[in-house]
PDB file of C-alpha atoms in Angstrom:
ATOM      1  CA  MET A   1     108.470  68.662 137.153  1.00  0.00           C
ATOM      2  CA  LEU A   2     107.478  66.675 133.683  1.00  0.00           C
ATOM      3  CA  ARG A   3     104.987  68.751 132.593  1.00  0.00           C
ATOM      4  CA  LYS A   4     107.466  71.365 132.383  1.00  0.00           C
ATOM      5  CA  LEU A   5     109.852  69.169 130.434  1.00  0.00           C
ATOM      6  CA  LEU A   6     106.938  68.553 128.065  1.00  0.00           C
ATOM      7  CA  PHE A   7     106.286  72.148 127.645  1.00  0.00           C
ATOM      8  CA  VAL A   8     109.360  73.261 127.189  1.00  0.00           C
ATOM      9  CA  LEU A   9     110.360  70.322 124.636  1.00  0.00           C
ATOM     10  CA  THR A  10     107.260  71.573 122.385  1.00  0.00           C
ATOM     11  CA  PHE A  11     107.794  75.239 122.661  1.00  0.00           C
ATOM     12  CA  PHE A  12     111.392  74.646 121.365  1.00  0.00           C
ATOM     13  CA  ALA A  13     109.824  71.742 118.671  1.00  0.00           C
ATOM     14  CA  LEU A  14     107.503  74.675 117.640  1.00  0.00           C
ATOM     15  CA  LEU A  15     110.450  77.100 116.986  1.00  0.00           C
ATOM     16  CA  LEU A  16     112.958  74.644 115.198  1.00  0.00           C
ATOM     17  CA  SER A  17     109.731  74.497 112.600  1.00  0.00           C
ATOM     18  CA  PHE A  18     109.046  77.870 111.840  1.00  0.00           C
ATOM     19  CA  GLN A  19     112.926  78.657 111.991  1.00  0.00           C
ATOM     20  CA  ALA A  20     113.625  75.498 109.873  1.00  0.00           C
ATOM     21  CA  ASN A  21     111.121  76.596 107.386  1.00  0.00           C
ATOM     22  CA  PRO A  22     109.365  80.054 107.075  1.00  0.00           C
ATOM     23  CA  THR A  23     107.705  79.952 104.469  1.00  0.00           C
ATOM     24  CA  VAL A  24     104.001  78.480 105.030  1.00  0.00           C
ATOM     25  CA  GLY A  25     102.666  76.256 102.233  1.00  0.00           C
ATOM     26  CA  ALA A  26      99.959  77.216  99.890  1.00  0.00           C
ATOM     27  CA  GLU A  27      98.593  73.948 100.520  1.00  0.00           C
ATOM     28  CA  SER A  28      97.542  72.741 103.828  1.00  0.00           C
ATOM     29  CA  ASN A  29      95.204  69.272 104.948  1.00  0.00           C
ATOM     30  CA  SER A  30      92.856  72.251 106.404  1.00  0.00           C
ATOM     31  CA  ASP A  31      89.738  73.640 104.267  1.00  0.00           C
ATOM     32  CA  LYS A  32      91.935  77.086 104.642  1.00  0.00           C
ATOM     33  CA  PRO A  33      94.914  77.504 102.429  1.00  0.00           C
ATOM     34  CA  LYS A  34      98.124  78.973 104.032  1.00  0.00           C
ATOM     35  CA  PRO A  35      99.425  81.834 102.414  1.00  0.00           C
ATOM     36  CA  VAL A  36     102.829  81.840 100.904  1.00  0.00           C
ATOM     37  CA  ILE A  37     105.524  83.736 102.521  1.00  0.00           C
ATOM     38  CA  ILE A  38     108.769  84.790 100.349  1.00  0.00           C
ATOM     39  CA  ALA A  39     111.278  87.240 101.303  1.00  0.00           C
ATOM     40  CA  GLN A  40     115.347  87.714 101.238  1.00  0.00           C
ATOM     41  CA  GLU A  41     115.602  87.728 105.131  1.00  0.00           C
ATOM     42  CA  LYS A  42     112.825  86.230 107.361  1.00  0.00           C
ATOM     43  CA  ASN A  43     112.804  86.037 111.135  1.00  0.00           C
ATOM     44  CA  PHE A  44     110.144  84.256 112.861  1.00  0.00           C
ATOM     45  CA  ASN A  45     109.122  85.934 116.621  1.00  0.00           C
ATOM     46  CA  ILE A  46     107.185  82.641 118.267  1.00  0.00           C
ATOM     47  CA  LEU A  47     106.221  84.891 120.959  1.00  0.00           C
ATOM     48  CA  THR A  48     104.217  87.080 118.827  1.00  0.00           C
ATOM     49  CA  ALA A  49     103.249  85.001 115.915  1.00  0.00           C
ATOM     50  CA  THR A  50     105.002  87.373 113.679  1.00  0.00           C
ATOM     51  CA  TYR A  51     107.037  87.170 110.677  1.00  0.00           C
ATOM     52  CA  THR A  52     109.521  90.396 109.864  1.00  0.00           C
ATOM     53  CA  LEU A  53     110.115  90.120 106.153  1.00  0.00           C
ATOM     54  CA  LYS A  54     112.731  92.153 104.675  1.00  0.00           C
ATOM     55  CA  GLY A  55     113.932  92.497 100.444  1.00  0.00           C
ATOM     56  CA  ASP A  56     111.944  91.328  98.132  1.00  0.00           C
ATOM     57  CA  VAL A  57     109.129  90.175 100.150  1.00  0.00           C
ATOM     58  CA  GLU A  58     105.995  88.647  98.300  1.00  0.00           C
ATOM     59  CA  ILE A  59     102.992  87.356 100.641  1.00  0.00           C
ATOM     60  CA  THR A  60     100.625  85.622  98.597  1.00  0.00           C
ATOM     61  CA  HIS A  61      97.197  83.892  99.954  1.00  0.00           C
ATOM     62  CA  LYS A  62      94.568  82.812  97.183  1.00  0.00           C
ATOM     63  CA  ASP A  63      94.489  84.970  94.638  1.00  0.00           C
ATOM     64  CA  ARG A  64      95.926  88.325  96.822  1.00  0.00           C
ATOM     65  CA  HIS A  65      99.440  89.101  96.259  1.00  0.00           C
ATOM     66  CA  ILE A  66     101.507  91.944  98.497  1.00  0.00           C
ATOM     67  CA  ARG A  67     105.045  93.148  97.294  1.00  0.00           C
ATOM     68  CA  ALA A  68     106.887  95.090  99.338  1.00  0.00           C
ATOM     69  CA  ASP A  69     110.831  96.098 100.348  1.00  0.00           C
ATOM     70  CA  TYR A  70     109.822  95.275 104.260  1.00  0.00           C
ATOM     71  CA  ALA A  71     106.589  93.584 105.709  1.00  0.00           C
ATOM     72  CA  GLN A  72     105.816  92.495 109.349  1.00  0.00           C
ATOM     73  CA  TYR A  73     102.819  89.833 109.033  1.00  0.00           C
ATOM     74  CA  SER A  74     100.900  89.110 112.126  1.00  0.00           C
ATOM     75  CA  LEU A  75      99.534  85.297 112.290  1.00  0.00           C
ATOM     76  CA  VAL A  76      97.592  86.398 115.357  1.00  0.00           C
ATOM     77  CA  LYS A  77      96.189  89.551 113.949  1.00  0.00           C
ATOM     78  CA  GLN A  78      95.575  88.248 110.648  1.00  0.00           C
ATOM     79  CA  GLU A  79      97.413  91.988 109.530  1.00  0.00           C
ATOM     80  CA  VAL A  80      99.855  92.466 107.346  1.00  0.00           C
ATOM     81  CA  VAL A  81     102.157  96.486 107.636  1.00  0.00           C
ATOM     82  CA  ALA A  82     104.327  96.709 105.077  1.00  0.00           C
ATOM     83  CA  GLN A  83     106.560  99.368 102.934  1.00  0.00           C
ATOM     84  CA  GLY A  84     108.525 100.457 100.076  1.00  0.00           C
ATOM     85  CA  ASN A  85     107.293 100.019  96.286  1.00  0.00           C
ATOM     86  CA  ILE A  86     103.999  98.370  97.699  1.00  0.00           C
ATOM     87  CA  GLU A  87     101.915  96.221  95.199  1.00  0.00           C
ATOM     88  CA  PHE A  88      98.950  94.705  95.828  1.00  0.00           C
ATOM     89  CA  SER A  89      96.771  92.332  92.954  1.00  0.00           C
ATOM     90  CA  ASP A  90      93.775  90.388  93.434  1.00  0.00           C
ATOM     91  CA  ALA A  91      92.374  88.593  90.696  1.00  0.00           C
ATOM     92  CA  SER A  92      90.230  92.495  90.314  1.00  0.00           C
ATOM     93  CA  LEU A  93      92.790  95.013  90.066  1.00  0.00           C
ATOM     94  CA  MET A  94      96.498  96.208  91.131  1.00  0.00           C
ATOM     95  CA  LEU A  95      97.071  99.051  93.501  1.00  0.00           C
ATOM     96  CA  LYS A  96     100.765  99.995  93.742  1.00  0.00           C
ATOM     97  CA  GLY A  97     101.480 102.467  97.291  1.00  0.00           C
ATOM     98  CA  ASP A  98     104.285 103.577  99.374  1.00  0.00           C
ATOM     99  CA  SER A  99     102.323 101.775 102.513  1.00  0.00           C
ATOM    100  CA  LEU A 100      99.883  99.103 103.171  1.00  0.00           C
ATOM    101  CA  LEU A 101      97.834  97.614 105.713  1.00  0.00           C
ATOM    102  CA  ALA A 102      96.298  94.654 104.975  1.00  0.00           C
ATOM    103  CA  LYS A 103      93.629  93.250 107.288  1.00  0.00           C
ATOM    104  CA  ILE A 104      92.763  89.800 106.290  1.00  0.00           C
ATOM    105  CA  ASN A 105      90.043  88.826 108.370  1.00  0.00           C
ATOM    106  CA  ASP A 106      87.959  92.304 107.574  1.00  0.00           C
ATOM    107  CA  LYS A 107      88.615  91.494 103.702  1.00  0.00           C
ATOM    108  CA  GLU A 108      90.545  94.907 103.145  1.00  0.00           C
ATOM    109  CA  ILE A 109      93.799  97.340 102.556  1.00  0.00           C
ATOM    110  CA  PHE A 110      94.829 100.494 103.218  1.00  0.00           C
ATOM    111  CA  LEU A 111      97.383 101.931 101.145  1.00  0.00           C
ATOM    112  CA  THR A 112      99.016 105.554 101.755  1.00  0.00           C
ATOM    113  CA  GLY A 113     101.398 107.793  99.665  1.00  0.00           C
ATOM    114  CA  ASN A 114     101.635 107.564  95.885  1.00  0.00           C
ATOM    115  CA  VAL A 115      98.319 105.173  95.239  1.00  0.00           C
ATOM    116  CA  ALA A 116      97.922 104.346  91.938  1.00  0.00           C
ATOM    117  CA  PHE A 117      95.647 101.903  89.993  1.00  0.00           C
ATOM    118  CA  SER A 118      95.186 102.157  86.078  1.00  0.00           C
ATOM    119  CA  GLU A 119      93.454  99.507  83.707  1.00  0.00           C
ATOM    120  CA  ALA A 120      92.890 100.276  80.115  1.00  0.00           C
ATOM    121  CA  ASN A 121      90.907 103.746  80.091  1.00  0.00           C
ATOM    122  CA  LEU A 122      91.368 104.781  83.256  1.00  0.00           C
ATOM    123  CA  ALA A 123      94.295 105.720  85.812  1.00  0.00           C
ATOM    124  CA  ILE A 124      93.782 107.028  89.868  1.00  0.00           C
ATOM    125  CA  ASN A 125      95.885 108.870  91.803  1.00  0.00           C
ATOM    126  CA  SER A 126      95.734 109.337  95.343  1.00  0.00           C
ATOM    127  CA  SER A 127      97.402 109.957  98.341  1.00  0.00           C
ATOM    128  CA  LYS A 128      95.246 107.590 100.356  1.00  0.00           C
ATOM    129  CA  GLY A 129      93.810 104.458  98.823  1.00  0.00           C
ATOM    130  CA  TYR A 130      91.121 101.725 100.232  1.00  0.00           C
ATOM    131  CA  PHE A 131      89.757  98.630  98.749  1.00  0.00           C
ATOM    132  CA  ASN A 132      87.779  95.337  99.839  1.00  0.00           C
ATOM    133  CA  TRP A 133      88.631  91.947  97.910  1.00  0.00           C
ATOM    134  CA  ASN A 134      85.099  91.235  99.290  1.00  0.00           C
ATOM    135  CA  THR A 135      82.806  94.568  98.032  1.00  0.00           C
ATOM    136  CA  LYS A 136      85.185  94.935  95.353  1.00  0.00           C
ATOM    137  CA  ILE A 137      85.065  98.456  96.033  1.00  0.00           C
ATOM    138  CA  ALA A 138      88.046 100.663  95.674  1.00  0.00           C
ATOM    139  CA  ILE A 139      87.927 104.222  97.342  1.00  0.00           C
ATOM    140  CA  PHE A 140      90.677 107.227  96.830  1.00  0.00           C
ATOM    141  CA  GLU A 141      90.895 110.169  98.698  1.00  0.00           C
ATOM    142  CA  GLU A 142      93.126 113.338  99.022  1.00  0.00           C
ATOM    143  CA  ASN A 143      94.559 114.702  96.164  1.00  0.00           C
ATOM    144  CA  VAL A 144      92.645 112.009  93.508  1.00  0.00           C
ATOM    145  CA  ARG A 145      93.814 112.586  90.108  1.00  0.00           C
ATOM    146  CA  ILE A 146      91.523 111.054  87.279  1.00  0.00           C
ATOM    147  CA  GLN A 147      92.433 110.188  83.654  1.00  0.00           C
ATOM    148  CA  GLU A 148      89.620 108.760  82.091  1.00  0.00           C
ATOM    149  CA  HIS A 149      89.353 108.614  78.277  1.00  0.00           C
ATOM    150  CA  GLY A 150      92.034 111.144  77.597  1.00  0.00           C
ATOM    151  CA  GLN A 151      90.099 113.613  80.369  1.00  0.00           C
ATOM    152  CA  GLU A 152      92.133 114.769  83.345  1.00  0.00           C
ATOM    153  CA  LYS A 153      90.080 115.506  86.785  1.00  0.00           C
ATOM    154  CA  GLN A 154      91.191 116.580  90.415  1.00  0.00           C
ATOM    155  CA  VAL A 155      88.660 115.573  93.124  1.00  0.00           C
ATOM    156  CA  GLU A 156      89.341 115.039  96.944  1.00  0.00           C
ATOM    157  CA  LYS A 157      87.192 111.349  96.692  1.00  0.00           C
ATOM    158  CA  ALA A 158      86.458 108.816  94.334  1.00  0.00           C
ATOM    159  CA  THR A 159      84.949 105.568  94.660  1.00  0.00           C
ATOM    160  CA  LEU A 160      85.518 102.455  92.225  1.00  0.00           C
ATOM    161  CA  ASN A 161      83.005  99.259  91.943  1.00  0.00           C
ATOM    162  CA  ILE A 162      85.513  97.174  90.376  1.00  0.00           C
ATOM    163  CA  ASN A 163      82.556  94.383  89.120  1.00  0.00           C
ATOM    164  CA  SER A 164      80.473  97.096  87.423  1.00  0.00           C
ATOM    165  CA  GLY A 165      83.467  99.981  86.214  1.00  0.00           C
ATOM    166  CA  GLU A 166      81.417 102.293  87.881  1.00  0.00           C
ATOM    167  CA  LEU A 167      83.589 105.201  89.144  1.00  0.00           C
ATOM    168  CA  THR A 168      81.616 108.069  91.644  1.00  0.00           C
ATOM    169  CA  LEU A 169      83.390 111.627  92.414  1.00  0.00           C
TER     170      LEU A 169
END
């Protein structure tokens, strides 16, 4: 009986700690920095360890940043699913789109709908996009439009190495 009571009290203490401060601090005593989560509305489901975030959502982890209208962040799966006015950025690039799936452990994101990338003399738009922040490779697929140095091309797939700037069609 005492074990059950301790379990219930521990459960509620955890629940209250998550509800009292759903923004996760950027600094911690562990080796792994925790993400910073900002939104107009934040809910945390303790049973699934998932944040549901609505309105001006911002999730920052190390040098990666996601902005969206709506997102769900599963701490167990280490995945972010987001919709609406997506902006993903890290130290090397910024991508925009309509929806996003970020697989944090795999160091990759998948974007769909109005995917856009641009820098000085290069702009790429497509229906789908992929980026691995470990390899720094971005892949654009379906209805790919490329504007480079004033020239426009349309292809089905383009691969961009962010480190070297090499674009492969």
